GROMACS .gro file of C-alpha atoms in nm:
model
  359
    1MET     CA    1  -1.567   1.616   1.875
    2SER     CA    2  -1.220   1.462   1.923
    3SER     CA    3  -0.984   1.403   1.629
    4TYR     CA    4  -1.042   1.028   1.672
    5GLU     CA    5  -1.420   1.072   1.647
    6THR     CA    6  -1.384   1.299   1.344
    7LEU     CA    7  -1.167   1.050   1.157
    8HIS     CA    8  -1.371   0.751   1.272
    9HIS     CA    9  -1.691   0.893   1.125
   10GLY     CA   10  -1.528   0.988   0.794
   11LEU     CA   11  -1.430   1.307   0.613
   12SER     CA   12  -1.574   1.491   0.315
   13ALA     CA   13  -1.290   1.358   0.097
   14PRO     CA   14  -1.041   1.076   0.155
   15ILE     CA   15  -0.702   1.166   0.296
   16CYS     CA   16  -0.543   0.854   0.150
   17LEU     CA   17  -0.686   0.786  -0.196
   18THR     CA   18  -0.514   0.497  -0.373
   19TRP     CA   19  -0.559   0.477  -0.748
   20GLU     CA   20  -0.449   0.156  -0.916
   21VAL     CA   21  -0.418   0.280  -1.273
   22THR     CA   22  -0.351  -0.056  -1.444
   23TYR     CA   23  -0.322  -0.428  -1.378
   24ALA     CA   24  -0.040  -0.451  -1.632
   25CYS     CA   25   0.291  -0.547  -1.476
   26ASN     CA   26   0.615  -0.698  -1.600
   27LEU     CA   27   0.664  -0.878  -1.267
   28ALA     CA   28   0.461  -1.133  -1.073
   29CYS     CA   29   0.565  -1.077  -0.712
   30VAL     CA   30   0.452  -1.361  -0.488
   31HIS     CA   31   0.275  -1.126  -0.243
   32CYS     CA   32   0.107  -0.890  -0.495
   33LEU     CA   33  -0.213  -0.764  -0.330
   34SER     CA   34  -0.396  -0.724  -0.664
   35SER     CA   35  -0.255  -1.035  -0.839
   36SER     CA   36  -0.140  -0.804  -1.118
   37GLY     CA   37   0.018  -0.918  -1.444
   38LYS     CA   38  -0.202  -0.857  -1.750
   39ARG     CA   39  -0.383  -0.537  -1.830
   40ALA     CA   40  -0.762  -0.564  -1.795
   41PRO     CA   41  -0.936  -0.494  -2.128
   42ASP     CA   42  -1.192  -0.262  -1.963
   43GLU     CA   43  -0.958  -0.034  -1.772
   44LEU     CA   44  -1.054   0.334  -1.758
   45THR     CA   45  -0.976   0.522  -2.077
   46THR     CA   46  -0.762   0.833  -2.079
   47ALA     CA   47  -1.073   1.051  -2.104
   48GLU     CA   48  -1.243   0.869  -1.815
   49ALA     CA   49  -0.929   0.892  -1.602
   50ARG     CA   50  -0.894   1.266  -1.669
   51ALA     CA   51  -1.259   1.321  -1.576
   52LEU     CA   52  -1.204   1.131  -1.251
   53ILE     CA   53  -0.908   1.355  -1.169
   54ASP     CA   54  -1.127   1.659  -1.234
   55GLU     CA   55  -1.383   1.527  -0.988
   56TRP     CA   56  -1.117   1.474  -0.722
   57ALA     CA   57  -0.996   1.828  -0.777
   58ALA     CA   58  -1.350   1.957  -0.721
   59MET     CA   59  -1.360   1.760  -0.393
   60GLN     CA   60  -1.026   1.919  -0.297
   61VAL     CA   61  -0.846   1.587  -0.270
   62PHE     CA   62  -0.496   1.681  -0.153
   63TYR     CA   63  -0.298   1.398  -0.312
   64ILE     CA   64  -0.336   1.055  -0.471
   65ASN     CA   65  -0.134   0.737  -0.417
   66VAL     CA   66  -0.086   0.589  -0.762
   67GLY     CA   67  -0.003   0.224  -0.811
   68GLY     CA   68  -0.095  -0.084  -1.009
   69GLY     CA   69   0.025  -0.320  -1.144
   70GLU     CA   70   0.315  -0.115  -1.262
   71PRO     CA   71   0.190   0.241  -1.324
   72LEU     CA   72   0.472   0.319  -1.568
   73ALA     CA   73   0.336   0.040  -1.790
   74ARG     CA   74   0.034   0.258  -1.869
   75PRO     CA   75   0.115   0.457  -2.188
   76ASP     CA   76  -0.069   0.771  -2.072
   77PHE     CA   77   0.080   0.765  -1.722
   78PHE     CA   78   0.272   1.093  -1.750
   79GLU     CA   79  -0.020   1.266  -1.923
   80LEU     CA   80  -0.251   1.169  -1.637
   81MET     CA   81  -0.005   1.266  -1.367
   82GLU     CA   82   0.056   1.605  -1.528
   83HIS     CA   83  -0.320   1.659  -1.547
   84ALA     CA   84  -0.350   1.583  -1.174
   85LEU     CA   85  -0.070   1.827  -1.094
   86GLU     CA   86  -0.231   2.095  -1.311
   87ARG     CA   87  -0.547   2.047  -1.104
   88ARG     CA   88  -0.340   2.098  -0.785
   89ILE     CA   89  -0.348   1.734  -0.675
   90GLY     CA   90  -0.018   1.599  -0.547
   91VAL     CA   91   0.105   1.266  -0.683
   92LYS     CA   92   0.273   0.986  -0.492
   93PHE     CA   93   0.339   0.682  -0.706
   94SER     CA   94   0.489   0.340  -0.647
   95THR     CA   95   0.702   0.158  -0.903
   96ASN     CA   96   0.905  -0.160  -0.920
   97GLY     CA   97   1.178   0.051  -1.083
   98THR     CA   98   1.233  -0.168  -1.387
   99LEU     CA   99   1.078   0.084  -1.629
  100LEU     CA  100   1.218   0.396  -1.466
  101ASP     CA  101   1.475   0.537  -1.708
  102ARG     CA  102   1.682   0.855  -1.706
  103ALA     CA  103   1.409   1.059  -1.878
  104ALA     CA  104   1.155   0.952  -1.616
  105ALA     CA  105   1.400   1.034  -1.337
  106ARG     CA  106   1.452   1.383  -1.481
  107TRP     CA  107   1.076   1.440  -1.508
  108ILE     CA  108   1.027   1.332  -1.147
  109ALA     CA  109   1.310   1.549  -1.016
  110SER     CA  110   1.199   1.856  -1.212
  111THR     CA  111   0.830   1.835  -1.123
  112ASP     CA  112   0.684   1.982  -0.806
  113TYR     CA  113   0.451   1.785  -0.578
  114VAL     CA  114   0.562   1.444  -0.707
  115ASP     CA  115   0.682   1.174  -0.472
  116VAL     CA  116   0.798   0.828  -0.574
  117GLN     CA  117   0.867   0.506  -0.389
  118ILE     CA  118   1.054   0.209  -0.530
  119SER     CA  119   0.959  -0.139  -0.414
  120LEU     CA  120   1.243  -0.343  -0.265
  121ASP     CA  121   1.183  -0.648  -0.048
  122GLY     CA  122   1.530  -0.726   0.079
  123ALA     CA  123   1.876  -0.581   0.125
  124SER     CA  124   2.026  -0.847  -0.101
  125PRO     CA  125   1.933  -1.011  -0.432
  126GLU     CA  126   1.895  -1.346  -0.259
  127VAL     CA  127   1.611  -1.224  -0.036
  128ASN     CA  128   1.449  -0.968  -0.267
  129ASP     CA  129   1.456  -1.170  -0.587
  130ALA     CA  130   1.295  -1.475  -0.425
  131ILE     CA  131   0.987  -1.257  -0.378
  132ARG     CA  132   0.998  -1.015  -0.671
  133GLY     CA  133   1.183  -1.208  -0.942
  134ARG     CA  134   1.537  -1.260  -1.067
  135GLY     CA  135   1.722  -0.938  -1.141
  136THR     CA  136   1.472  -0.710  -0.966
  137PHE     CA  137   1.714  -0.609  -0.690
  138GLN     CA  138   1.958  -0.468  -0.944
  139HIS     CA  139   1.680  -0.294  -1.138
  140ALA     CA  140   1.549  -0.130  -0.819
  141ARG     CA  141   1.902  -0.029  -0.721
  142ARG     CA  142   1.950   0.126  -1.066
  143ALA     CA  143   1.626   0.326  -1.029
  144MET     CA  144   1.745   0.453  -0.691
  145GLU     CA  145   2.077   0.558  -0.845
  146LEU     CA  146   1.902   0.744  -1.128
  147LEU     CA  147   1.685   0.942  -0.885
  148ALA     CA  148   1.974   1.007  -0.649
  149GLY     CA  149   2.178   1.131  -0.946
  150GLU     CA  150   1.906   1.389  -1.012
  151GLY     CA  151   1.917   1.505  -0.649
  152PHE     CA  152   1.572   1.361  -0.577
  153ARG     CA  153   1.497   1.221  -0.232
  154PHE     CA  154   1.320   0.900  -0.327
  155LYS     CA  155   1.151   0.655  -0.094
  156VAL     CA  156   1.188   0.279  -0.082
  157ASN     CA  157   0.885   0.072   0.012
  158HIS     CA  158   0.969  -0.255   0.185
  159VAL     CA  159   0.710  -0.522   0.269
  160VAL     CA  160   0.876  -0.672   0.574
  161THR     CA  161   0.863  -1.053   0.592
  162ARG     CA  162   1.013  -1.315   0.817
  163ARG     CA  163   1.286  -1.363   0.554
  164SER     CA  164   1.381  -0.996   0.530
  165PHE     CA  165   1.335  -0.901   0.895
  166ASP     CA  166   1.700  -0.953   0.990
  167GLN     CA  167   1.802  -0.726   0.699
  168LEU     CA  168   1.615  -0.420   0.825
  169ASP     CA  169   1.931  -0.249   0.951
  170ALA     CA  170   2.119  -0.324   0.628
  171LEU     CA  171   1.827  -0.201   0.419
  172TYR     CA  172   1.801   0.116   0.625
  173GLU     CA  173   2.171   0.185   0.571
  174LEU     CA  174   2.145   0.113   0.199
  175VAL     CA  175   1.851   0.347   0.143
  176THR     CA  176   1.960   0.634   0.367
  177GLY     CA  177   2.317   0.603   0.240
  178MET     CA  178   2.189   0.684  -0.108
  179GLY     CA  179   1.988   0.982   0.019
  180GLY     CA  180   1.653   0.806   0.029
  181GLN     CA  181   1.396   0.735   0.299
  182LEU     CA  182   1.277   0.391   0.402
  183ARG     CA  183   0.908   0.300   0.426
  184VAL     CA  184   0.825  -0.031   0.590
  185THR     CA  185   0.483  -0.186   0.530
  186ARG     CA  186   0.296  -0.492   0.647
  187LEU     CA  187   0.239  -0.811   0.451
  188ARG     CA  188  -0.131  -0.871   0.401
  189PRO     CA  189  -0.296  -1.197   0.291
  190SER     CA  190  -0.452  -1.020  -0.011
  191GLY     CA  191  -0.428  -1.126  -0.376
  192ARG     CA  192  -0.132  -1.360  -0.427
  193GLY     CA  193  -0.028  -1.271  -0.072
  194ALA     CA  194  -0.289  -1.515   0.058
  195ALA     CA  195  -0.087  -1.810  -0.073
  196VAL     CA  196   0.241  -1.700   0.092
  197TRP     CA  197   0.092  -1.557   0.413
  198HIS     CA  198   0.196  -1.842   0.642
  199ALA     CA  199   0.540  -1.869   0.483
  200LEU     CA  200   0.622  -1.497   0.499
  201LYS     CA  201   0.424  -1.334   0.782
  202LEU     CA  202   0.632  -1.227   1.080
  203THR     CA  203   0.657  -1.449   1.383
  204GLN     CA  204   0.531  -1.313   1.714
  205GLU     CA  205   0.889  -1.260   1.828
  206GLN     CA  206   0.968  -1.066   1.510
  207ASN     CA  207   0.655  -0.853   1.555
  208ARG     CA  208   0.770  -0.754   1.904
  209ARG     CA  209   1.119  -0.678   1.781
  210LEU     CA  210   0.976  -0.478   1.489
  211TYR     CA  211   0.778  -0.262   1.729
  212ALA     CA  212   1.098  -0.182   1.920
  213TRP     CA  213   1.289  -0.120   1.595
  214LEU     CA  214   1.027   0.124   1.467
  215ARG     CA  215   1.029   0.308   1.799
  216THR     CA  216   1.405   0.364   1.761
  217HIS     CA  217   1.378   0.465   1.394
  218PRO     CA  218   1.124   0.751   1.390
  219ASP     CA  219   1.238   0.857   1.043
  220VAL     CA  220   1.115   0.529   0.895
  221LEU     CA  221   0.767   0.565   0.746
  222THR     CA  222   0.503   0.296   0.792
  223GLY     CA  223   0.187   0.419   0.621
  224ASP     CA  224   0.010   0.327   0.945
  225SER     CA  225   0.063  -0.042   0.857
  226PHE     CA  226   0.150  -0.165   1.204
  227PHE     CA  227  -0.105  -0.006   1.433
  228HIS     CA  228  -0.185  -0.353   1.566
  229LEU     CA  229   0.161  -0.343   1.728
  230SER     CA  230   0.072  -0.030   1.925
  231ALA     CA  231  -0.093  -0.266   2.173
  232LEU     CA  232   0.260  -0.336   2.300
  233GLY     CA  233   0.305   0.011   2.450
  234ALA     CA  234   0.316   0.370   2.332
  235PRO     CA  235   0.127   0.406   2.002
  236LEU     CA  236   0.333   0.417   1.684
  237ASP     CA  237   0.306   0.732   1.475
  238GLY     CA  238  -0.014   0.739   1.272
  239LEU     CA  239  -0.389   0.705   1.309
  240ASN     CA  240  -0.375   0.367   1.485
  241LEU     CA  241  -0.717   0.269   1.355
  242CYS     CA  242  -0.860   0.113   1.040
  243GLY     CA  243  -0.930   0.400   0.800
  244ALA     CA  244  -1.115   0.190   0.539
  245GLY     CA  245  -1.409   0.387   0.403
  246ARG     CA  246  -1.345   0.662   0.660
  247ILE     CA  247  -1.033   0.836   0.533
  248VAL     CA  248  -0.905   0.566   0.296
  249CYS     CA  249  -1.036   0.412  -0.024
  250CYS     CA  250  -0.909   0.261  -0.346
  251VAL     CA  251  -1.013   0.301  -0.709
  252ASP     CA  252  -0.909   0.006  -0.924
  253PRO     CA  253  -0.819   0.015  -1.295
  254ARG     CA  254  -1.181  -0.057  -1.396
  255GLY     CA  255  -1.320   0.226  -1.183
  256ASP     CA  256  -1.444   0.006  -0.898
  257VAL     CA  257  -1.420   0.180  -0.560
  258TYR     CA  258  -1.315  -0.031  -0.262
  259ALA     CA  259  -1.291   0.047   0.108
  260CYS     CA  260  -0.912   0.011   0.101
  261PRO     CA  261  -0.642  -0.121  -0.137
  262PHE     CA  262  -0.602  -0.436   0.072
  263VAL     CA  263  -0.965  -0.553   0.043
  264LEU     CA  264  -1.022  -0.584  -0.331
  265ALA     CA  265  -1.312  -0.821  -0.273
  266PRO     CA  266  -1.681  -0.798  -0.372
  267GLU     CA  267  -1.788  -0.754  -0.009
  268PHE     CA  268  -1.590  -0.430   0.010
  269ARG     CA  269  -1.682  -0.281  -0.328
  270ALA     CA  270  -1.876   0.043  -0.280
  271GLY     CA  271  -1.958   0.126  -0.643
  272ASN     CA  272  -1.811   0.211  -0.982
  273VAL     CA  273  -1.726   0.557  -1.116
  274ARG     CA  274  -1.877   0.468  -1.454
  275GLU     CA  275  -2.215   0.420  -1.286
  276ARG     CA  276  -2.219   0.710  -1.040
  277SER     CA  277  -1.988   0.989  -0.935
  278PHE     CA  278  -1.696   0.918  -0.706
  279ALA     CA  279  -1.821   1.192  -0.472
  280SER     CA  280  -2.159   1.024  -0.430
  281ILE     CA  281  -1.995   0.686  -0.370
  282TRP     CA  282  -1.767   0.835  -0.106
  283ARG     CA  283  -2.046   1.029   0.058
  284ASP     CA  284  -2.345   0.795   0.034
  285SER     CA  285  -2.228   0.438  -0.021
  286PRO     CA  286  -2.411   0.208   0.224
  287LEU     CA  287  -2.087   0.015   0.272
  288PHE     CA  288  -1.891   0.325   0.369
  289ARG     CA  289  -2.173   0.441   0.598
  290ARG     CA  290  -2.163   0.105   0.778
  291LEU     CA  291  -1.785   0.116   0.815
  292ARG     CA  292  -1.798   0.469   0.958
  293ALA     CA  293  -2.057   0.367   1.215
  294ARG     CA  294  -1.903   0.041   1.334
  295GLU     CA  295  -1.667  -0.040   1.617
  296VAL     CA  296  -1.485  -0.368   1.659
  297GLU     CA  297  -1.672  -0.570   1.918
  298GLY     CA  298  -1.597  -0.907   2.076
  299ARG     CA  299  -1.291  -0.969   2.290
  300CYS     CA  300  -1.110  -0.662   2.158
  301ARG     CA  301  -1.346  -0.423   2.336
  302SER     CA  302  -1.254  -0.565   2.677
  303CYS     CA  303  -0.880  -0.552   2.606
  304GLY     CA  304  -0.683  -0.280   2.781
  305ALA     CA  305  -0.498  -0.204   2.456
  306TYR     CA  306  -0.812  -0.142   2.248
  307GLY     CA  307  -0.766   0.235   2.259
  308ARG     CA  308  -0.423   0.196   2.097
  309CYS     CA  309  -0.491  -0.059   1.820
  310HIS     CA  310  -0.874  -0.053   1.780
  311GLY     CA  311  -0.889  -0.418   1.681
  312GLY     CA  312  -0.632  -0.422   1.403
  313CYS     CA  313  -0.654  -0.464   1.026
  314MET     CA  314  -0.986  -0.545   0.860
  315ALA     CA  315  -0.818  -0.690   0.549
  316ALA     CA  316  -0.598  -0.927   0.747
  317LYS     CA  317  -0.907  -1.057   0.927
  318HIS     CA  318  -1.120  -1.094   0.614
  319PHE     CA  319  -0.868  -1.285   0.405
  320THR     CA  320  -0.776  -1.522   0.686
  321GLY     CA  321  -1.142  -1.612   0.737
  322ALA     CA  322  -1.182  -1.434   1.069
  323SER     CA  323  -1.478  -1.223   1.175
  324LEU     CA  324  -1.427  -0.848   1.161
  325ASP     CA  325  -1.496  -0.853   1.537
  326ASP     CA  326  -1.215  -1.100   1.603
  327PRO     CA  327  -0.868  -0.985   1.706
  328ASP     CA  328  -0.620  -0.912   1.430
  329PRO     CA  329  -0.465  -1.243   1.314
  330GLU     CA  330  -0.127  -1.101   1.421
  331CYS     CA  331  -0.254  -0.966   1.753
  332VAL     CA  332   0.043  -0.957   1.989
  333PHE     CA  333  -0.165  -1.107   2.269
  334GLU     CA  334  -0.291  -1.407   2.071
  335PRO     CA  335  -0.111  -1.744   2.060
  336GLU     CA  336   0.129  -1.803   1.770
  337THR     CA  337  -0.047  -1.968   1.475
  338GLY     CA  338   0.113  -2.152   1.186
  339PRO     CA  339   0.479  -2.245   1.135
  340THR     CA  340   0.748  -2.019   1.281
  341SER     CA  341   1.053  -2.121   1.077
  342THR     CA  342   1.207  -1.855   0.854
  343LEU     CA  343   1.294  -2.126   0.598
  344ILE     CA  344   0.945  -2.238   0.494
  345PRO     CA  345   0.944  -2.305   0.116
  346LEU     CA  346   0.743  -2.050  -0.079
  347PRO     CA  347   0.440  -2.198  -0.258
  348LEU     CA  348   0.479  -1.950  -0.545
  349THR     CA  349   0.773  -1.854  -0.768
  350PRO     CA  350   0.797  -1.498  -0.901
  351ARG     CA  351   0.784  -1.472  -1.279
  352PRO     CA  352   1.101  -1.345  -1.453
  353LEU     CA  353   1.104  -0.996  -1.602
  354ARG     CA  354   0.904  -0.983  -1.923
  355PRO     CA  355   0.790  -0.725  -2.180
  356VAL     CA  356   0.487  -0.526  -2.073
  357PRO     CA  357   0.169  -0.573  -2.284
  358LEU     CA  358   0.086  -0.211  -2.367
  359ARG     CA  359  -0.216  -0.085  -2.556
   0.00000   0.00000   0.00000
């Protein structure tokens, strides 16, 4: 069996397991995929979260991607991460940087098998703060400085939009100049992102230029976000297929298991870890079994680029109202849809920094 067939039909444990540990967040970014802000009252307890980590260890999960909300807003965050590390599970967590202080930076730098990425959506306050909130550029920059001061090679995660596209070179220089590594990810119309999709998604011209830019910057990570662009030529680094329910899944703060972090919708909920074990959900969920068996049909199957992009992103299709057998809404061979100006007013305004409602 080829590596593609192996990954397509699913593995015994997810390679990319995203764990959203809380919905609490002190920001309200306009494109937040989970519409985070307030902590849910029925989020997993510390004991439940520790038991879930134990189950992942038994499955030999290699690492977890930890997010939120803002994971540092959860009071037991460091306790849970240390428990995961003790069980030989690596930790990669994302933060907006506003709550990352010197003590946290020292813990990160002194702890093995911990990786951290700071969210930054522009190379200037004017671009970033319009999406993430006033003052967030400086807070993220401060978090980068704290980690760099500890000798830690941090990552910066950038959701590229039509407003930030022309700042990619400047952002790359900023991050690498401080000893970090840039990770560029795709805007999805999930959560609050649905409202700003048409105002912020890349134009077709920008998508083509992004493909060329990524090809000339092999050190820039993408998290396999842009496999739909591989239709333009040589495949970008990564799986270049939708891994939802095959090698990817997401556990939300309440213990609901979804096919991927970008489809937090009832149609893509596979079960809840309070009702049955994570292992049984991963192994036997009817939803995951269907996803592992399906291929994108329709026009995509007759396209000469199908073997490179495999029909694109399931989440982007679902939240734009397209069939899962339709081409990706940003397919490079489809006509441009929606406005193309980079100056479209945003329908949402990010909330200013605020205290985090802790337990």
